[in-house]
Amino acid sequence: MNKSEQLRELLSTFVDYQVIRANTNATIPFPCCIFRSLPATKGTLSKVRQIDTNNGKIVQQASQISEAIYQLDFYSKNQLEAELMAHNFLNLIIFNKRFELVRLGFGISSEFVNIEDRTFIENSKFIYRFGFDIEISSKEVITREMNRIESIEPIKYKEEQKIWVNIEKV
């Protein structure tokens, strides 16, 4: 499961309505939150560590910080409820549940978050939607396993010197 899906599932535990992935083909239940993730930017690898194992393998682990922008849109049957859902959810993740997000490897990178009215008309009917975009970082651990080198053959310097002498003659 990728970090975006882990975050969506975590956020859905904070509220009593559904947090739905944007590419889901279904009828939108009211009220709900539609969750979109925009492409992530990956940071440089840091904290590379090597773990030796007894079975002739070496395991290397590196951590990497990724940042992605998430768009959260709150749908409701009326405008006031959609706006309140957006405000309450933003306050929830910034103030009430921030330490839980950090404990699970997520951090809020955005300094300022603006809640916007994204209401639109569909089939001559208003679809009330308020939402915001927020930048959230996550820590990923990348693991690589390699075979341990058991022995190294010594370099034969005399043979190499002969090769270099022959190259210079040409």
Tab-separated table of C-alpha atoms in Angstrom:
chain	number	residue	atom	x	y	z
A	1	MET	CA	0.000	0.000	0.000
A	2	ASN	CA	1.462	3.359	-0.984
A	3	LYS	CA	1.768	6.363	1.333
A	4	SER	CA	-1.114	8.218	-0.320
A	5	GLU	CA	-3.528	5.373	0.379
A	6	GLN	CA	-2.214	5.006	3.940
A	7	LEU	CA	-2.867	8.707	4.516
A	8	ARG	CA	-6.397	8.471	3.053
A	9	GLU	CA	-7.254	5.543	5.316
A	10	LEU	CA	-5.805	7.346	8.346
A	11	LEU	CA	-7.761	10.528	7.598
A	12	SER	CA	-10.982	8.534	7.232
A	13	THR	CA	-10.611	7.312	10.828
A	14	PHE	CA	-10.752	10.917	12.089
A	15	VAL	CA	-14.285	11.675	10.820
A	16	ASP	CA	-17.708	10.027	10.649
A	17	TYR	CA	-18.158	10.451	6.875
A	18	GLN	CA	-16.340	8.763	4.005
A	19	VAL	CA	-12.996	9.941	2.631
A	20	ILE	CA	-13.089	8.660	-0.949
A	21	ARG	CA	-10.270	8.442	-3.477
A	22	ALA	CA	-10.946	10.743	-6.448
A	23	ASN	CA	-10.691	8.069	-9.140
A	24	THR	CA	-13.416	5.882	-7.581
A	25	ASN	CA	-16.330	5.169	-9.919
A	26	ALA	CA	-19.368	5.450	-7.703
A	27	THR	CA	-22.180	7.794	-6.800
A	28	ILE	CA	-20.971	10.426	-4.359
A	29	PRO	CA	-22.607	9.955	-0.944
A	30	PHE	CA	-23.491	13.186	0.863
A	31	PRO	CA	-21.714	14.272	3.018
A	32	CYS	CA	-18.256	13.052	2.032
A	33	CYS	CA	-14.686	14.110	1.317
A	34	ILE	CA	-13.013	13.474	-2.034
A	35	PHE	CA	-9.266	12.902	-1.676
A	36	ARG	CA	-6.865	13.607	-4.583
A	37	SER	CA	-3.111	13.327	-4.529
A	38	LEU	CA	-0.994	15.338	-6.926
A	39	PRO	CA	2.452	14.049	-7.977
A	40	ALA	CA	5.022	13.808	-5.212
A	41	THR	CA	8.492	15.298	-5.253
A	42	LYS	CA	11.086	13.032	-3.737
A	43	GLY	CA	13.916	14.416	-1.674
A	44	THR	CA	17.466	13.152	-1.475
A	45	LEU	CA	18.310	9.962	0.322
A	46	SER	CA	19.519	10.420	3.849
A	47	LYS	CA	20.481	8.266	6.813
A	48	VAL	CA	21.869	5.341	4.842
A	49	ARG	CA	22.674	2.463	7.142
A	50	GLN	CA	23.995	-1.007	6.548
A	51	ILE	CA	22.832	-4.103	8.385
A	52	ASP	CA	24.884	-7.308	8.175
A	53	THR	CA	22.959	-10.549	8.250
A	54	ASN	CA	24.197	-14.057	8.980
A	55	ASN	CA	23.088	-15.643	5.722
A	56	GLY	CA	25.750	-14.022	3.551
A	57	LYS	CA	23.616	-11.007	2.683
A	58	ILE	CA	24.014	-7.314	3.414
A	59	VAL	CA	20.930	-5.150	3.808
A	60	GLN	CA	21.167	-1.405	3.199
A	61	GLN	CA	18.407	0.970	4.258
A	62	ALA	CA	18.017	4.610	3.302
A	63	SER	CA	15.277	7.010	4.279
A	64	GLN	CA	13.788	9.534	1.896
A	65	ILE	CA	11.350	12.379	2.458
A	66	SER	CA	8.612	12.767	-0.180
A	67	GLU	CA	6.298	15.747	-0.411
A	68	ALA	CA	2.943	15.669	-2.151
A	69	ILE	CA	0.046	18.068	-2.463
A	70	TYR	CA	-3.307	16.638	-1.455
A	71	GLN	CA	-6.586	18.187	-2.548
A	72	LEU	CA	-9.457	17.606	-0.152
A	73	ASP	CA	-12.960	18.544	-1.321
A	74	PHE	CA	-15.950	18.331	1.017
A	75	TYR	CA	-19.376	17.698	-0.530
A	76	SER	CA	-22.695	18.281	1.154
A	77	LYS	CA	-26.347	18.974	0.372
A	78	ASN	CA	-26.007	22.586	1.537
A	79	GLN	CA	-23.305	25.221	1.388
A	80	LEU	CA	-22.952	25.849	5.115
A	81	GLU	CA	-22.415	22.186	5.952
A	82	ALA	CA	-19.755	21.795	3.228
A	83	GLU	CA	-17.908	24.866	4.496
A	84	LEU	CA	-18.063	23.694	8.118
A	85	MET	CA	-16.796	20.251	7.138
A	86	ALA	CA	-13.760	21.794	5.428
A	87	HIS	CA	-13.000	24.128	8.369
A	88	ASN	CA	-13.437	21.393	10.976
A	89	PHE	CA	-11.316	18.900	9.040
A	90	LEU	CA	-8.494	21.406	8.550
A	91	ASN	CA	-8.508	22.271	12.263
A	92	LEU	CA	-8.581	18.583	13.082
A	93	ILE	CA	-5.456	17.665	11.103
A	94	ILE	CA	-3.485	20.813	11.970
A	95	PHE	CA	-4.256	20.989	15.689
A	96	ASN	CA	-5.988	17.923	17.139
A	97	LYS	CA	-4.446	15.026	15.169
A	98	ARG	CA	-1.098	16.536	14.105
A	99	PHE	CA	0.963	14.459	16.544
A	100	GLU	CA	-0.778	11.275	15.449
A	101	LEU	CA	0.075	12.099	11.812
A	102	VAL	CA	3.719	12.738	12.774
A	103	ARG	CA	3.884	9.525	14.803
A	104	LEU	CA	2.780	7.581	11.713
A	105	GLY	CA	5.366	9.247	9.430
A	106	PHE	CA	3.457	12.200	7.968
A	107	GLY	CA	4.200	15.901	8.386
A	108	ILE	CA	2.293	18.994	7.314
A	109	SER	CA	4.559	21.159	5.149
A	110	SER	CA	2.099	23.928	4.245
A	111	GLU	CA	2.354	27.136	6.211
A	112	PHE	CA	-0.875	28.680	4.940
A	113	VAL	CA	-3.933	26.772	3.806
A	114	ASN	CA	-6.873	28.582	2.196
A	115	ILE	CA	-10.314	27.040	2.194
A	116	GLU	CA	-12.016	27.773	-1.121
A	117	ASP	CA	-15.592	27.649	-2.346
A	118	ARG	CA	-15.520	25.098	-5.182
A	119	THR	CA	-19.274	24.882	-5.664
A	120	PHE	CA	-20.399	24.154	-9.234
A	121	ILE	CA	-23.590	23.569	-11.184
A	122	GLU	CA	-24.333	20.127	-12.592
A	123	ASN	CA	-27.599	19.347	-14.397
A	124	SER	CA	-29.044	22.719	-13.303
A	125	LYS	CA	-28.418	21.794	-9.664
A	126	PHE	CA	-25.807	23.173	-7.265
A	127	ILE	CA	-23.173	20.733	-6.009
A	128	TYR	CA	-21.928	22.319	-2.801
A	129	ARG	CA	-18.207	21.791	-2.392
A	130	PHE	CA	-15.594	23.484	-0.230
A	131	GLY	CA	-12.014	22.373	-0.104
A	132	PHE	CA	-8.346	23.087	0.334
A	133	ASP	CA	-4.958	21.952	-0.920
A	134	ILE	CA	-2.366	20.934	1.640
A	135	GLU	CA	1.245	19.830	1.273
A	136	ILE	CA	2.074	16.772	3.361
A	137	SER	CA	5.450	15.087	3.613
A	138	SER	CA	6.047	11.440	4.345
A	139	LYS	CA	9.088	9.391	5.209
A	140	GLU	CA	9.837	6.331	3.117
A	141	VAL	CA	12.421	3.668	3.894
A	142	ILE	CA	14.065	2.097	0.857
A	143	THR	CA	15.717	-1.298	1.372
A	144	ARG	CA	18.286	-3.003	-0.848
A	145	GLU	CA	19.689	-6.493	-0.281
A	146	MET	CA	23.043	-7.590	-1.720
A	147	ASN	CA	25.271	-10.651	-1.509
A	148	ARG	CA	28.298	-10.285	0.721
A	149	ILE	CA	31.684	-10.351	-1.045
A	150	GLU	CA	33.555	-13.314	0.426
A	151	SER	CA	37.011	-12.797	-1.058
A	152	ILE	CA	38.893	-10.511	-3.387
A	153	GLU	CA	41.553	-11.667	-5.768
A	154	PRO	CA	44.781	-9.682	-5.547
A	155	ILE	CA	45.735	-7.540	-8.521
A	156	LYS	CA	48.676	-8.867	-10.527
A	157	TYR	CA	50.734	-5.730	-10.957
A	158	LYS	CA	53.465	-7.269	-13.151
A	159	GLU	CA	50.948	-8.345	-15.805
A	160	GLU	CA	49.364	-4.881	-15.783
A	161	GLN	CA	52.787	-3.245	-16.243
A	162	LYS	CA	53.430	-5.411	-19.310
A	163	ILE	CA	50.097	-4.339	-20.794
A	164	TRP	CA	50.921	-0.650	-20.253
A	165	VAL	CA	54.369	-1.040	-21.806
A	166	ASN	CA	52.823	-2.699	-24.896
A	167	ILE	CA	50.248	0.095	-25.199
A	168	GLU	CA	52.958	2.782	-25.073
A	169	LYS	CA	54.918	1.079	-27.885
A	170	VAL	CA	51.956	1.246	-30.206
